[in-house]
mmCIF file of C-alpha atoms and ligand atoms in Angstrom:
data_model
loop_
_atom_site.group_PDB
_atom_site.id
_atom_site.type_symbol
_atom_site.label_atom_id
_atom_site.label_comp_id
_atom_site.label_asym_id
_atom_site.label_seq_id
_atom_site.Cartn_x
_atom_site.Cartn_y
_atom_site.Cartn_z
ATOM 1 C CA UNK A 1 18.199 -24.052 19.264
ATOM 2 C CA UNK A 2 20.750 -21.493 17.923
ATOM 3 C CA UNK A 3 19.419 -18.229 16.112
ATOM 4 C CA UNK A 4 21.885 -17.721 13.395
ATOM 5 C CA UNK A 5 21.351 -14.043 12.061
ATOM 6 C CA UNK A 6 22.675 -13.145 8.547
ATOM 7 C CA UNK A 7 23.133 -9.650 8.163
ATOM 8 C CA UNK A 8 24.109 -7.687 11.089
ATOM 9 C CA UNK A 9 22.466 -4.517 9.859
ATOM 10 C CA UNK A 10 19.341 -2.401 11.156
ATOM 11 C CA UNK A 11 16.838 -5.170 11.489
ATOM 12 C CA UNK A 12 19.267 -7.879 12.124
ATOM 13 C CA UNK A 13 20.817 -6.117 14.771
ATOM 14 C CA UNK A 14 17.383 -5.161 16.462
ATOM 15 C CA UNK A 15 16.437 -8.922 16.574
ATOM 16 C CA UNK A 16 19.937 -10.303 17.500
ATOM 17 C CA UNK A 17 20.094 -7.875 20.746
ATOM 18 C CA UNK A 18 16.643 -8.754 21.882
ATOM 19 C CA UNK A 19 16.931 -12.585 21.524
ATOM 20 C CA UNK A 20 20.338 -12.363 22.862
ATOM 21 C CA UNK A 21 19.662 -10.471 26.028
ATOM 22 C CA UNK A 22 16.738 -12.908 26.637
ATOM 23 C CA UNK A 23 19.261 -15.482 27.131
ATOM 24 C CA UNK A 24 18.632 -17.171 23.837
ATOM 25 C CA UNK A 25 21.754 -18.701 21.861
ATOM 26 C CA UNK A 26 22.456 -16.208 18.852
ATOM 27 C CA UNK A 27 25.167 -16.246 16.207
ATOM 28 C CA UNK A 28 25.803 -13.380 13.900
ATOM 29 C CA UNK A 29 27.032 -14.257 10.416
ATOM 30 C CA UNK A 30 29.087 -11.430 8.972
ATOM 31 C CA UNK A 31 30.320 -11.270 5.444
ATOM 32 C CA UNK A 32 33.968 -11.892 5.701
ATOM 33 C CA UNK A 33 37.143 -12.066 8.336
ATOM 34 C CA UNK A 34 37.611 -8.121 7.707
ATOM 35 C CA UNK A 35 33.978 -7.459 9.118
ATOM 36 C CA UNK A 36 34.337 -10.066 11.676
ATOM 37 C CA UNK A 37 37.869 -8.566 12.920
ATOM 38 C CA UNK A 38 36.063 -5.168 13.156
ATOM 39 C CA UNK A 39 33.173 -6.348 15.086
ATOM 40 C CA UNK A 40 35.466 -8.104 17.586
ATOM 41 C CA UNK A 41 37.260 -4.815 18.159
ATOM 42 C CA UNK A 42 34.135 -3.341 19.204
ATOM 43 C CA UNK A 43 33.115 -5.936 21.458
ATOM 44 C CA UNK A 44 29.939 -6.460 20.099
ATOM 45 C CA UNK A 45 26.731 -5.063 18.884
ATOM 46 C CA UNK A 46 25.216 -1.858 20.441
ATOM 47 C CA UNK A 47 21.434 -1.204 20.556
ATOM 48 C CA UNK A 48 20.280 2.279 21.314
ATOM 49 C CA UNK A 49 16.881 2.578 22.750
ATOM 50 C CA UNK A 50 14.925 5.467 24.070
ATOM 51 C CA UNK A 51 15.551 4.310 27.698
ATOM 52 C CA UNK A 52 19.094 2.636 27.152
ATOM 53 C CA UNK A 53 21.959 1.916 25.243
ATOM 54 C CA UNK A 54 23.787 -1.423 25.515
ATOM 55 C CA UNK A 55 26.585 -3.239 23.997
ATOM 56 C CA UNK A 56 25.666 -7.037 23.449
ATOM 57 C CA UNK A 57 28.827 -9.343 23.093
ATOM 58 C CA UNK A 58 27.055 -11.795 20.616
ATOM 59 C CA UNK A 59 29.257 -14.208 19.298
ATOM 60 C CA UNK A 60 29.888 -13.770 15.397
ATOM 61 C CA UNK A 61 31.267 -16.177 12.494
ATOM 62 C CA UNK A 62 31.891 -15.978 8.812
ATOM 63 C CA UNK A 63 29.760 -17.775 6.196
ATOM 64 C CA UNK A 64 32.448 -20.476 6.114
ATOM 65 C CA UNK A 65 32.116 -21.506 9.940
ATOM 66 C CA UNK A 66 31.397 -25.046 9.847
ATOM 67 C CA UNK A 67 28.683 -24.810 12.622
ATOM 68 C CA UNK A 68 25.445 -26.302 11.166
ATOM 69 C CA UNK A 69 22.434 -23.988 11.111
ATOM 70 C CA UNK A 70 19.059 -25.134 12.003
ATOM 71 C CA UNK A 71 17.381 -21.809 12.091
ATOM 72 C CA UNK A 72 18.599 -18.734 9.850
ATOM 73 C CA UNK A 73 17.219 -15.078 10.278
ATOM 74 C CA UNK A 74 18.043 -13.706 6.938
ATOM 75 C CA UNK A 75 18.117 -9.835 7.535
ATOM 76 C CA UNK A 76 19.846 -8.430 4.307
ATOM 77 C CA UNK A 77 18.334 -6.476 1.679
ATOM 78 C CA UNK A 78 16.072 -8.028 -0.979
ATOM 79 C CA UNK A 79 18.754 -7.771 -3.506
ATOM 80 C CA UNK A 80 21.465 -9.403 -1.310
ATOM 81 C CA UNK A 81 19.013 -12.456 -0.238
ATOM 82 C CA UNK A 82 19.812 -14.864 -2.824
ATOM 83 C CA UNK A 83 23.842 -14.440 -2.679
ATOM 84 C CA UNK A 84 23.728 -14.357 0.961
ATOM 85 C CA UNK A 85 21.775 -17.678 1.510
ATOM 86 C CA UNK A 86 23.972 -19.167 -1.079
ATOM 87 C CA UNK A 87 27.102 -18.335 0.914
ATOM 88 C CA UNK A 88 25.581 -20.567 3.876
ATOM 89 C CA UNK A 89 23.626 -23.293 1.884
ATOM 90 C CA UNK A 90 25.899 -26.029 2.566
ATOM 91 C CA UNK A 91 25.789 -25.314 6.316
ATOM 92 C CA UNK A 92 21.763 -25.696 6.494
ATOM 93 C CA UNK A 93 20.673 -28.989 8.193
ATOM 94 C CA UNK A 94 17.863 -30.917 6.611
ATOM 95 C CA UNK A 95 14.516 -29.247 7.376
ATOM 96 C CA UNK A 96 16.169 -26.003 8.569
ATOM 97 C CA UNK A 97 13.993 -22.943 9.030
ATOM 98 C CA UNK A 98 14.599 -19.637 7.580
ATOM 99 C CA UNK A 99 12.976 -16.386 8.369
ATOM 100 C CA UNK A 100 12.826 -13.918 5.636
ATOM 101 C CA UNK A 101 12.679 -10.352 6.658
ATOM 102 C CA UNK A 102 12.751 -9.005 3.210
ATOM 103 C CA UNK A 103 10.486 -6.047 2.065
ATOM 104 C CA UNK A 104 8.638 -6.565 -1.135
ATOM 105 C CA UNK A 105 8.330 -9.542 -3.298
ATOM 106 C CA UNK A 106 10.356 -11.724 -5.358
ATOM 107 C CA UNK A 107 13.459 -12.417 -3.091
ATOM 108 C CA UNK A 108 11.581 -14.795 -1.209
ATOM 109 C CA UNK A 109 10.709 -17.034 -4.002
ATOM 110 C CA UNK A 110 14.379 -16.812 -5.359
ATOM 111 C CA UNK A 111 15.600 -18.063 -1.902
ATOM 112 C CA UNK A 112 13.024 -20.806 -1.698
ATOM 113 C CA UNK A 113 13.920 -22.145 -5.155
ATOM 114 C CA UNK A 114 17.288 -22.382 -4.153
ATOM 115 C CA UNK A 115 16.672 -24.300 -1.048
ATOM 116 C CA UNK A 116 13.899 -26.836 -1.710
ATOM 117 C CA UNK A 117 14.509 -28.776 1.519
ATOM 118 C CA UNK A 118 14.092 -25.875 3.742
ATOM 119 C CA UNK A 119 11.227 -24.029 5.375
ATOM 120 C CA UNK A 120 10.715 -20.582 4.384
ATOM 121 C CA UNK A 121 8.971 -18.421 6.704
ATOM 122 C CA UNK A 122 7.991 -14.885 5.329
ATOM 123 C CA UNK A 123 7.878 -11.844 7.494
ATOM 124 C CA UNK A 124 6.456 -8.398 7.079
ATOM 125 C CA UNK A 125 7.443 -5.736 9.643
ATOM 126 C CA UNK A 126 6.612 -2.454 10.625
ATOM 127 C CA UNK A 127 9.424 -1.952 13.015
ATOM 128 C CA UNK A 128 11.834 0.834 12.490
ATOM 129 C CA UNK A 129 15.576 0.816 12.881
ATOM 130 C CA UNK A 130 18.730 2.379 11.473
ATOM 131 C CA UNK A 131 22.517 2.187 11.769
ATOM 132 C CA UNK A 132 24.209 5.392 12.881
ATOM 133 C CA UNK A 133 27.708 3.554 13.142
ATOM 134 C CA UNK A 134 29.229 0.275 12.232
ATOM 135 C CA UNK A 135 27.424 -2.568 14.332
ATOM 136 C CA UNK A 136 25.308 0.327 16.248
ATOM 137 C CA UNK A 137 21.571 0.017 15.700
ATOM 138 C CA UNK A 138 19.107 2.818 16.731
ATOM 139 C CA UNK A 139 15.675 1.455 17.528
ATOM 140 C CA UNK A 140 13.572 4.118 15.919
ATOM 141 C CA UNK A 141 10.022 2.907 15.802
ATOM 142 C CA UNK A 142 7.906 0.527 17.591
ATOM 143 C CA UNK A 143 6.007 -1.744 15.228
ATOM 144 C CA UNK A 144 4.739 -5.290 14.523
ATOM 145 C CA UNK A 145 5.954 -8.318 12.603
ATOM 146 C CA UNK A 146 3.601 -10.711 10.888
ATOM 147 C CA UNK A 147 4.860 -14.237 10.074
ATOM 148 C CA UNK A 148 3.625 -16.703 7.931
ATOM 149 C CA UNK A 149 4.373 -19.838 5.695
ATOM 150 C CA UNK A 150 2.056 -19.872 2.366
ATOM 151 C CA UNK A 151 3.066 -23.680 2.009
ATOM 152 C CA UNK A 152 2.383 -24.689 5.633
ATOM 153 C CA UNK A 153 -0.079 -23.114 7.847
ATOM 154 C CA UNK A 154 1.042 -24.505 11.393
ATOM 155 C CA UNK A 155 2.940 -22.025 13.550
ATOM 156 C CA UNK A 156 6.269 -22.943 14.636
ATOM 157 C CA UNK A 157 6.969 -23.600 18.456
ATOM 158 C CA UNK A 158 9.626 -20.884 18.749
ATOM 159 C CA UNK A 159 7.229 -18.021 18.425
ATOM 160 C CA UNK A 160 7.318 -18.169 22.131
ATOM 161 C CA UNK A 161 10.923 -17.104 21.955
ATOM 162 C CA UNK A 162 10.003 -14.111 20.178
ATOM 163 C CA UNK A 163 7.343 -13.482 22.780
ATOM 164 C CA UNK A 164 10.030 -13.996 25.497
ATOM 165 C CA UNK A 165 12.306 -11.466 23.687
ATOM 166 C CA UNK A 166 9.724 -8.812 23.547
ATOM 167 C CA UNK A 167 9.372 -8.794 19.657
ATOM 168 C CA UNK A 168 5.825 -8.095 19.056
ATOM 169 C CA UNK A 169 4.454 -10.426 16.181
ATOM 170 C CA UNK A 170 1.663 -12.693 15.063
ATOM 171 C CA UNK A 171 1.589 -15.680 12.977
ATOM 172 C CA UNK A 172 -0.855 -15.430 9.996
ATOM 173 C CA UNK A 173 -2.049 -18.033 7.492
ATOM 174 C CA UNK A 174 -2.085 -15.268 4.817
ATOM 175 C CA UNK A 175 1.237 -13.590 4.996
ATOM 176 C CA UNK A 176 1.365 -13.205 1.199
ATOM 177 C CA UNK A 177 -1.702 -10.722 1.571
ATOM 178 C CA UNK A 178 0.210 -8.997 4.120
ATOM 179 C CA UNK A 179 3.115 -8.713 1.955
ATOM 180 C CA UNK A 180 1.148 -7.773 -1.298
ATOM 181 C CA UNK A 181 -0.695 -4.865 0.689
ATOM 182 C CA UNK A 182 2.568 -3.459 1.959
ATOM 183 C CA UNK A 183 3.863 -3.713 -1.473
ATOM 184 C CA UNK A 184 1.168 -1.870 -2.816
ATOM 185 C CA UNK A 185 1.389 1.009 -0.248
ATOM 186 C CA UNK A 186 5.012 1.105 -0.812
ATOM 187 C CA UNK A 187 4.374 1.542 -4.634
ATOM 188 C CA UNK A 188 1.827 4.304 -4.219
ATOM 189 C CA UNK A 189 3.916 6.274 -1.792
ATOM 190 C CA UNK A 190 7.692 5.784 -2.000
ATOM 191 C CA UNK A 191 8.547 6.370 -5.414
ATOM 192 C CA UNK A 192 6.599 9.747 -5.552
ATOM 193 C CA UNK A 193 8.304 10.903 -2.463
ATOM 194 C CA UNK A 194 11.756 10.394 -4.344
ATOM 195 C CA UNK A 195 10.256 12.162 -7.554
ATOM 196 C CA UNK A 196 8.633 15.165 -5.755
ATOM 197 C CA UNK A 197 11.408 15.422 -3.115
ATOM 198 C CA UNK A 198 9.062 15.316 -0.264
ATOM 199 C CA UNK A 199 8.102 13.870 2.891
ATOM 200 C CA UNK A 200 5.273 11.322 2.935
ATOM 201 C CA UNK A 201 2.995 14.245 3.771
ATOM 202 C CA UNK A 202 3.723 16.356 0.638
ATOM 203 C CA UNK A 203 1.879 13.788 -1.379
ATOM 204 C CA UNK A 204 -1.467 15.433 -0.068
ATOM 205 C CA UNK A 205 -0.643 17.991 -2.833
ATOM 206 C CA UNK A 206 -0.452 15.096 -5.593
ATOM 207 C CA UNK A 207 -3.784 13.367 -4.611
ATOM 208 C CA UNK A 208 -4.979 12.614 -8.119
ATOM 209 C CA UNK A 209 -1.555 11.129 -9.032
ATOM 210 C CA UNK A 210 -1.793 8.924 -5.714
ATOM 211 C CA UNK A 211 -5.379 7.825 -6.674
ATOM 212 C CA UNK A 212 -4.465 6.823 -10.151
ATOM 213 C CA UNK A 213 -1.588 4.499 -8.927
ATOM 214 C CA UNK A 214 -4.206 3.198 -6.404
ATOM 215 C CA UNK A 215 -6.514 2.256 -9.178
ATOM 216 C CA UNK A 216 -3.972 0.338 -11.069
ATOM 217 C CA UNK A 217 -2.360 -1.435 -7.872
ATOM 218 C CA UNK A 218 -6.113 -2.527 -6.992
ATOM 219 C CA UNK A 219 -6.332 -4.062 -10.633
ATOM 220 C CA UNK A 220 -2.943 -5.869 -10.182
ATOM 221 C CA UNK A 221 -3.975 -7.003 -6.860
ATOM 222 C CA UNK A 222 -7.174 -8.653 -8.018
ATOM 223 C CA UNK A 223 -5.339 -10.204 -11.034
ATOM 224 C CA UNK A 224 -2.876 -11.822 -8.541
ATOM 225 C CA UNK A 225 -5.700 -13.292 -6.643
ATOM 226 C CA UNK A 226 -4.944 -10.844 -3.624
ATOM 227 C CA UNK A 227 -8.538 -9.541 -3.344
ATOM 228 C CA UNK A 228 -8.342 -8.922 0.509
ATOM 229 C CA UNK A 229 -5.086 -6.851 -0.124
ATOM 230 C CA UNK A 230 -6.967 -4.903 -2.472
ATOM 231 C CA UNK A 231 -9.716 -3.772 -0.199
ATOM 232 C CA UNK A 232 -9.964 0.094 0.387
ATOM 233 C CA UNK A 233 -6.471 0.303 -0.708
ATOM 234 C CA UNK A 234 -6.822 4.095 -1.568
ATOM 235 C CA UNK A 235 -8.361 4.773 1.867
ATOM 236 C CA UNK A 236 -5.352 3.355 3.724
ATOM 237 C CA UNK A 237 -2.769 5.106 1.393
ATOM 238 C CA UNK A 238 -4.138 8.344 2.273
ATOM 239 C CA UNK A 239 -4.311 7.244 5.879
ATOM 240 C CA UNK A 240 -0.790 6.312 5.897
ATOM 241 C CA UNK A 241 0.227 9.494 3.926
ATOM 242 C CA UNK A 242 -1.341 11.412 6.827
ATOM 243 C CA UNK A 243 -0.345 9.567 9.850
ATOM 244 C CA UNK A 244 3.281 9.476 8.509
ATOM 245 C CA UNK A 245 3.279 13.280 7.164
ATOM 246 C CA UNK A 246 6.480 14.216 8.870
ATOM 247 C CA UNK A 247 8.500 11.127 7.781
ATOM 248 C CA UNK A 248 10.731 10.297 4.738
ATOM 249 C CA UNK A 249 10.019 7.225 3.230
ATOM 250 C CA UNK A 250 12.781 4.390 3.273
ATOM 251 C CA UNK A 251 13.103 4.585 -0.577
ATOM 252 C CA UNK A 252 13.360 8.505 -0.200
ATOM 253 C CA UNK A 253 15.996 8.069 2.614
ATOM 254 C CA UNK A 254 17.989 5.256 0.543
ATOM 255 C CA UNK A 255 18.267 7.693 -2.523
ATOM 256 C CA UNK A 256 19.181 10.718 -0.016
ATOM 257 C CA UNK A 257 22.250 8.732 1.218
ATOM 258 C CA UNK A 258 23.232 7.437 -2.239
ATOM 259 C CA UNK A 259 22.186 3.829 -1.282
ATOM 260 C CA UNK A 260 20.707 1.146 -3.753
ATOM 261 C CA UNK A 261 16.803 0.985 -3.337
ATOM 262 C CA UNK A 262 14.694 -1.994 -3.307
ATOM 263 C CA UNK A 263 12.734 -1.081 -6.448
ATOM 264 C CA UNK A 264 13.296 -4.283 -8.267
ATOM 265 C CA UNK A 265 11.318 -6.048 -5.360
ATOM 266 C CA UNK A 266 8.737 -3.368 -5.265
ATOM 267 C CA UNK A 267 7.603 -1.553 -8.363
ATOM 268 C CA UNK A 268 9.700 -3.901 -10.417
ATOM 269 C CA UNK A 269 7.945 -7.053 -8.990
ATOM 270 C CA UNK A 270 4.591 -5.302 -9.449
ATOM 271 C CA UNK A 271 5.275 -4.548 -13.215
ATOM 272 C CA UNK A 272 6.680 -8.113 -13.739
ATOM 273 C CA UNK A 273 3.544 -9.717 -12.228
ATOM 274 C CA UNK A 274 1.233 -7.374 -14.417
ATOM 275 C CA UNK A 275 2.973 -8.542 -17.598
ATOM 276 C CA UNK A 276 2.718 -12.126 -16.387
ATOM 277 C CA UNK A 277 -1.126 -11.510 -16.220
ATOM 278 C CA UNK A 278 -1.155 -9.503 -19.452
ATOM 279 C CA UNK A 279 -2.383 -6.254 -17.608
ATOM 280 C CA UNK A 280 -1.415 -3.001 -18.776
ATOM 281 C CA UNK A 281 -0.790 -0.437 -16.143
ATOM 282 C CA UNK A 282 0.009 2.773 -17.864
ATOM 283 C CA UNK A 283 0.500 4.981 -14.680
ATOM 284 C CA UNK A 284 2.791 2.207 -12.813
ATOM 285 C CA UNK A 285 4.691 1.820 -16.044
ATOM 286 C CA UNK A 286 5.385 5.606 -16.217
ATOM 287 C CA UNK A 287 6.194 5.838 -12.563
ATOM 288 C CA UNK A 288 8.684 3.088 -13.095
ATOM 289 C CA UNK A 289 10.049 4.841 -16.151
ATOM 290 C CA UNK A 290 10.532 8.051 -14.337
ATOM 291 C CA UNK A 291 12.007 6.504 -11.265
ATOM 292 C CA UNK A 292 14.619 4.414 -13.170
ATOM 293 C CA UNK A 293 15.566 7.706 -15.277
ATOM 294 C CA UNK A 294 16.110 9.428 -11.888
ATOM 295 C CA UNK A 295 18.061 6.628 -10.318
ATOM 296 C CA UNK A 296 20.343 6.209 -13.440
ATOM 297 C CA UNK A 297 21.005 10.085 -13.099
ATOM 298 C CA UNK A 298 22.183 9.566 -9.818
ATOM 299 C CA UNK A 299 24.138 6.644 -10.674
ATOM 300 C CA UNK A 300 22.062 4.213 -8.688
ATOM 301 C CA UNK A 301 20.745 0.676 -10.026
ATOM 302 C CA UNK A 302 17.324 0.454 -11.477
ATOM 303 C CA UNK A 303 16.809 -3.180 -10.221
HETATM 304 P P1 NAD B 1 20.590 -2.891 6.378
HETATM 305 O O1 NAD B 1 21.350 -2.481 5.060
HETATM 306 O O2 NAD B 1 20.779 -2.232 7.622
HETATM 307 O O3 NAD B 1 21.338 -4.478 6.800
HETATM 308 C C1 NAD B 1 21.646 -5.482 5.978
HETATM 309 C C2 NAD B 1 22.910 -6.199 6.427
HETATM 310 O O4 NAD B 1 23.051 -7.272 5.615
HETATM 311 C C3 NAD B 1 24.173 -5.148 6.193
HETATM 312 O O5 NAD B 1 24.636 -5.319 7.410
HETATM 313 C C4 NAD B 1 25.042 -5.938 5.204
HETATM 314 O O6 NAD B 1 26.400 -5.819 5.145
HETATM 315 C C5 NAD B 1 24.418 -7.470 5.377
HETATM 316 N N1 NAD B 1 24.817 -8.154 4.520
HETATM 317 C C6 NAD B 1 24.314 -8.174 2.889
HETATM 318 N N2 NAD B 1 24.599 -9.252 2.240
HETATM 319 C C7 NAD B 1 25.315 -10.082 3.279
HETATM 320 C C8 NAD B 1 25.985 -11.296 3.047
HETATM 321 N N3 NAD B 1 26.268 -11.812 1.801
HETATM 322 N N4 NAD B 1 26.633 -11.948 4.289
HETATM 323 C C9 NAD B 1 26.474 -11.236 5.297
HETATM 324 N N5 NAD B 1 25.840 -9.983 5.340
HETATM 325 C C10 NAD B 1 25.134 -9.338 4.408
HETATM 326 O O7 NAD B 1 19.299 -3.556 5.983
HETATM 327 P P2 NAD B 1 17.776 -3.363 6.841
HETATM 328 O O8 NAD B 1 17.276 -1.776 7.005
HETATM 329 O O9 NAD B 1 18.260 -4.262 8.209
HETATM 330 O O10 NAD B 1 16.657 -3.970 5.891
HETATM 331 C C11 NAD B 1 16.791 -5.586 5.847
HETATM 332 C C12 NAD B 1 15.232 -5.784 5.186
HETATM 333 O O11 NAD B 1 14.226 -5.579 6.070
HETATM 334 C C13 NAD B 1 15.257 -5.141 3.769
HETATM 335 O O12 NAD B 1 14.505 -5.807 2.833
HETATM 336 C C14 NAD B 1 14.207 -4.030 4.456
HETATM 337 O O13 NAD B 1 13.455 -3.407 3.467
HETATM 338 C C15 NAD B 1 13.355 -4.516 5.447
HETATM 339 N N6 NAD B 1 12.865 -3.840 6.497
HETATM 340 C C16 NAD B 1 13.642 -2.957 7.095
HETATM 341 C C17 NAD B 1 13.106 -1.958 8.251
HETATM 342 C C18 NAD B 1 14.090 -1.113 8.900
HETATM 343 O O14 NAD B 1 13.521 -0.152 9.618
HETATM 344 N N7 NAD B 1 15.305 -0.954 8.905
HETATM 345 C C19 NAD B 1 11.892 -1.969 8.466
HETATM 346 C C20 NAD B 1 10.884 -2.955 7.773
HETATM 347 C C21 NAD B 1 11.603 -3.797 6.731
#
């Protein structure tokens, strides 16, 4: 079965190259004819790895291509997910499967609501990739991808294809706990690195502020029925700060490059859920207010 990949950016390119070189059928879906023409001029997608740099001439198409889609890897940012999926909705076969790579929470529900007949498989990935040019992806950090479907615990047979492609992964019956845990780690670390203009390790100097946020995030996770995601959160946040001390968080990098952040699907989603549960979280509220003001000053969206 063909892998259609919508979003030929960092993670989409990383998946596409590894699947295609395994001999699996892959199609990239690019936004429009201009992007498609640019891609064809380059002759394919380049993946830069520590040991090798290779060009993969993966066939590409636009969203209005007539080819039916049975399996779609959605590899755009959370804020683009709904619109992106709408652009190919008419091509999805009954019972089509979508793999949603978006970070944070909120976009997955929005996509699932638009496509009640499709199976939505959620993913949470710690792999690292970035683009250093058009259709050129640098594989920057080994990682792992958790996959799961909150509505249907049976693992799909195509996980064997990921295995063959060397994409480290595991199926989990509780993908929501993974996504919530990652969201909480992101909320405790990323906004503060932006506001204090520091690498992750710089937050060691703001331990009390981090601890205060962790307390509120634990409260939120418990209110949302995510007790396992709440367990020892602060200890893990401190471990991540130490282990990634030299790194700039993804939100820091987005802001530094003048790119839109995924704030609405991280802190924004956390606060929307707090409101739904009638929970008052003054530190997270204040963090959101400060970050939004900062983004507004830079001319960046706050959602
Ligand atoms: P990216 O910006 O590098 O790539 C997204 C791509 O989607 C872009 O090429 C964009 O043009 C394309 N796109 C957006 N809307 C489209 C549409 N309607 N039609 C066609 N193409 C469209 O983003 P990324 O870094 O690959 O991130 C994707 C998701 O994965 C994010 O939610 C991110 O947080 C998450 N993630 C990324 C990494 C990483 O290392 N890059 C790691 C873990 C999680």
